[in-house]
CSV table of C-alpha atoms and ligand atoms in Angstrom, one decimal:
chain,number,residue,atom,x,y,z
R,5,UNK,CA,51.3,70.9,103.0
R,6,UNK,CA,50.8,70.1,106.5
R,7,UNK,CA,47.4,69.4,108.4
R,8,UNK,CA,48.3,69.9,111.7
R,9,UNK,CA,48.0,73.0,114.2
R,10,UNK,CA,49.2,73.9,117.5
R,11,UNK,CA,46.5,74.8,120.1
R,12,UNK,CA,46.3,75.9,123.5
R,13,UNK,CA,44.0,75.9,126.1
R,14,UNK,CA,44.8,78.8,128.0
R,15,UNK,CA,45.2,79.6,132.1
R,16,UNK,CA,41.8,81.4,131.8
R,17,UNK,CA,40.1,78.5,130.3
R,18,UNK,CA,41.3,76.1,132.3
R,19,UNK,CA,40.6,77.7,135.6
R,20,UNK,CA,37.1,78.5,134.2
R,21,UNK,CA,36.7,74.4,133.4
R,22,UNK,CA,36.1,75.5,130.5
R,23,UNK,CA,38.5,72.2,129.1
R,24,UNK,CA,35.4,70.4,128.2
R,25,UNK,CA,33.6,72.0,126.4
R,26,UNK,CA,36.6,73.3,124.2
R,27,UNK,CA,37.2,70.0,124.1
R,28,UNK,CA,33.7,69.4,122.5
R,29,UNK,CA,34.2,72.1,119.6
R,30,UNK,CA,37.6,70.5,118.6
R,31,UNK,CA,35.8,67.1,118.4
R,32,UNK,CA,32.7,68.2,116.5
R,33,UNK,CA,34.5,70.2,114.3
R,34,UNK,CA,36.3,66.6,113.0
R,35,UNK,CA,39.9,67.3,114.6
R,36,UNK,CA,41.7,64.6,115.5
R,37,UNK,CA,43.7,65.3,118.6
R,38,UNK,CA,47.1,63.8,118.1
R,39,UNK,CA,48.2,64.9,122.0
R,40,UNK,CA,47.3,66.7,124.5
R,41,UNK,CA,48.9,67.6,127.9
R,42,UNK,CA,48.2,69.6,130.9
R,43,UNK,CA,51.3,71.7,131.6
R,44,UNK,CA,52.4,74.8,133.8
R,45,UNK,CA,54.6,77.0,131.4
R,46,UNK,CA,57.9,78.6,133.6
R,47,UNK,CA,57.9,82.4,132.3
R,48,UNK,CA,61.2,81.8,130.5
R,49,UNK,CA,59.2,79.2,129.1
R,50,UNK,CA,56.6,81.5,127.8
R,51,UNK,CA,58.6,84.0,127.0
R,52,UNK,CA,60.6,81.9,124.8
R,53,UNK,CA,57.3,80.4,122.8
R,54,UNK,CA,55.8,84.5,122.8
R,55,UNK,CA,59.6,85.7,121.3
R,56,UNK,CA,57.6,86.8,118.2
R,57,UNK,CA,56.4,89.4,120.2
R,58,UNK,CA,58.9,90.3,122.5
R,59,UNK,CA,59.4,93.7,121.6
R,60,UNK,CA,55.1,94.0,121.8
R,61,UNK,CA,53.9,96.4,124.8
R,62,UNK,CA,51.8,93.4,126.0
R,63,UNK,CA,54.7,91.2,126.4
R,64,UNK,CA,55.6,91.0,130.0
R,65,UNK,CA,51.6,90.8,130.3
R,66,UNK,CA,51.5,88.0,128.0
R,67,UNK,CA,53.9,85.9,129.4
R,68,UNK,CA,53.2,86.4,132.7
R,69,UNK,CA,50.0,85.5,132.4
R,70,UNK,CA,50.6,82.1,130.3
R,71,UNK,CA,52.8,81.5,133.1
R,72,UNK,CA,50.0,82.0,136.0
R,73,UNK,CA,48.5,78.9,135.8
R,74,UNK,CA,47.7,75.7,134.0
R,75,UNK,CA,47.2,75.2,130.6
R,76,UNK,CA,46.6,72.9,127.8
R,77,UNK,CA,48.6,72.0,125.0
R,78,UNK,CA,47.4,70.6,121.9
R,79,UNK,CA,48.7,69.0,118.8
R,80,UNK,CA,45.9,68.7,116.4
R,81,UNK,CA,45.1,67.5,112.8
R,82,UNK,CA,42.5,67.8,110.1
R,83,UNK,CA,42.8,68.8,106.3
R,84,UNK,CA,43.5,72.9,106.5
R,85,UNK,CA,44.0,72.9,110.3
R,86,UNK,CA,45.9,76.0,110.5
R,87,UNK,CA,42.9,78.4,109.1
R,88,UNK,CA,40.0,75.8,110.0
R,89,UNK,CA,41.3,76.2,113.8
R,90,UNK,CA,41.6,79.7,113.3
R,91,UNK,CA,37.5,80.0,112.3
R,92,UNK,CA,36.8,78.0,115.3
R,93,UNK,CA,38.3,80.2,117.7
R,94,UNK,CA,37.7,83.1,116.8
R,95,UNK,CA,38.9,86.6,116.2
R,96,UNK,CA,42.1,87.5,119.0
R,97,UNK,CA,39.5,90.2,120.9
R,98,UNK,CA,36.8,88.2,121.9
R,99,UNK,CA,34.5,91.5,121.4
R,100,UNK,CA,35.5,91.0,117.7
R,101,UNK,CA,34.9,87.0,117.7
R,102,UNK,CA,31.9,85.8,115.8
R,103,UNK,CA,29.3,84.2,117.7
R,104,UNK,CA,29.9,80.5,118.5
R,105,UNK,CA,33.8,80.2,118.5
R,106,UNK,CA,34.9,79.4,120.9
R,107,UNK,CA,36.7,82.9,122.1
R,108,UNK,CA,33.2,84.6,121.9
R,109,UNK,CA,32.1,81.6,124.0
R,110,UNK,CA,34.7,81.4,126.8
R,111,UNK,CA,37.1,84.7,126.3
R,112,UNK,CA,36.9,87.4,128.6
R,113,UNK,CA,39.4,89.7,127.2
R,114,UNK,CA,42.3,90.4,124.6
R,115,UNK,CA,44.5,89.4,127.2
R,116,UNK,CA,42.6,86.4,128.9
R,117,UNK,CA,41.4,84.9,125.1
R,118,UNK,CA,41.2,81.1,126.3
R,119,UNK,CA,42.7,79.7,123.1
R,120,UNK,CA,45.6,80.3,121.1
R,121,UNK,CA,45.8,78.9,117.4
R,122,UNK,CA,48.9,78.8,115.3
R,123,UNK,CA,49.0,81.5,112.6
R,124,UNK,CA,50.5,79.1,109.7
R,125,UNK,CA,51.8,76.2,108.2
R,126,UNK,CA,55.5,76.5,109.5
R,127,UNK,CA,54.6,78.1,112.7
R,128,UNK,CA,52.3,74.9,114.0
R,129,UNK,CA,55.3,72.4,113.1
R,130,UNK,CA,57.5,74.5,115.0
R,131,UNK,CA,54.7,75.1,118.3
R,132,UNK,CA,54.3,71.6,118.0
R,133,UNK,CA,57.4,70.6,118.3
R,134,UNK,CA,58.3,73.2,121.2
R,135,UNK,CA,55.6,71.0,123.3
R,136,UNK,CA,56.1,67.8,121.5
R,137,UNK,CA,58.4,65.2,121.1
R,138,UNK,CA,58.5,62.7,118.4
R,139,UNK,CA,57.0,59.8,120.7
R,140,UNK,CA,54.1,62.3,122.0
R,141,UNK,CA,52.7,62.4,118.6
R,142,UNK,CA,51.2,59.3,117.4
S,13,CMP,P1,47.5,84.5,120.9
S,13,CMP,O1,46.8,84.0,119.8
S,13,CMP,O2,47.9,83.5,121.9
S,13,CMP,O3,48.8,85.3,120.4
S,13,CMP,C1,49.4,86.4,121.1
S,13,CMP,C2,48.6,86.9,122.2
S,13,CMP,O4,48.9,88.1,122.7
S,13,CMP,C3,47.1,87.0,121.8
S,13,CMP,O5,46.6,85.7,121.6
S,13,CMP,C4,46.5,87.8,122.9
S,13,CMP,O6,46.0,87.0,123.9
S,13,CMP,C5,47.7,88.5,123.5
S,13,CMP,N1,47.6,90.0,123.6
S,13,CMP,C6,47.6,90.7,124.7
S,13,CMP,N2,47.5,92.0,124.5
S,13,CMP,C7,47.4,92.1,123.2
S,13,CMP,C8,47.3,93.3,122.3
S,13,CMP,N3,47.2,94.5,122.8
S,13,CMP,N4,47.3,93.0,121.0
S,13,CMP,C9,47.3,91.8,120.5
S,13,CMP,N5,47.5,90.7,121.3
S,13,CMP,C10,47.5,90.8,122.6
């Protein structure tokens, strides 16, 4: 099984500086952070990492908006990363979220949720390896 997620820091987030302190959580939950990079997606970019949900009415609004601005991309590991990440964050609605992840924290809306977290195993290797090249990942 793999111990490694894929993690975004989204345009919201970073516009917000909220970097930092998402930054904090990852560290003091005992991720290592493998690599990280501050990157502006194109749309086609965006719409080809959202394709899962291309046929979603939130699509267009999705991947314009993961498109608008900076954002952070993450490659992280620690045993059971995939669901461990997924407690940190948060539920998807940050109304939803439980207090102290880090979308209850930082999230304004469904839309503008500051993180993304990969949903399983096969789906981090392949996020990470949509951002990632073999030499990013030490
Ligand atoms: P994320 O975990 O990045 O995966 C897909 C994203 O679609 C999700 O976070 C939300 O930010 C976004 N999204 C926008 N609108 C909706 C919606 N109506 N239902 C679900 N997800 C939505």
């Amino acid at each position: 099984m793999t111990n490694r997620t894929f993690a975004i820091i989204k345009p919201d987030a970073v516009k917000n500086n909220y970097v930092g302190n998402i930054y904090n959580h990852i560290l003091e939950e005992g991720f290592t952070i493998l690599s990280a990079k501050l990157i502006k997606m194109s749309k086609y970019q965006a719409e080809q990492f959202y394709l899962i949900h291309k046929d979603r009415p939130f699509y267009d609004e999705l991947t314009s908006f993961m498109s608008s601005g900076r954002c952070m991309v993450l490659a992280l590991e620690k045993d059971n990363a995939v669901e461990n990440w997924r407690t940190v964050i948060g539920a998807t609605n940050p109304d939803d979220a439980n207090d102290g992840t880090i979308r209850k924290l930082y999230a304004s809306s469904l839309g503008e949720n500051a993180v993304h977290g990969s949903d399983s195993n096969e789906n981090a290797l392949k996020e990470i390896s949509f951002f990632f090249s073999y030499s990013e990942l030490i």
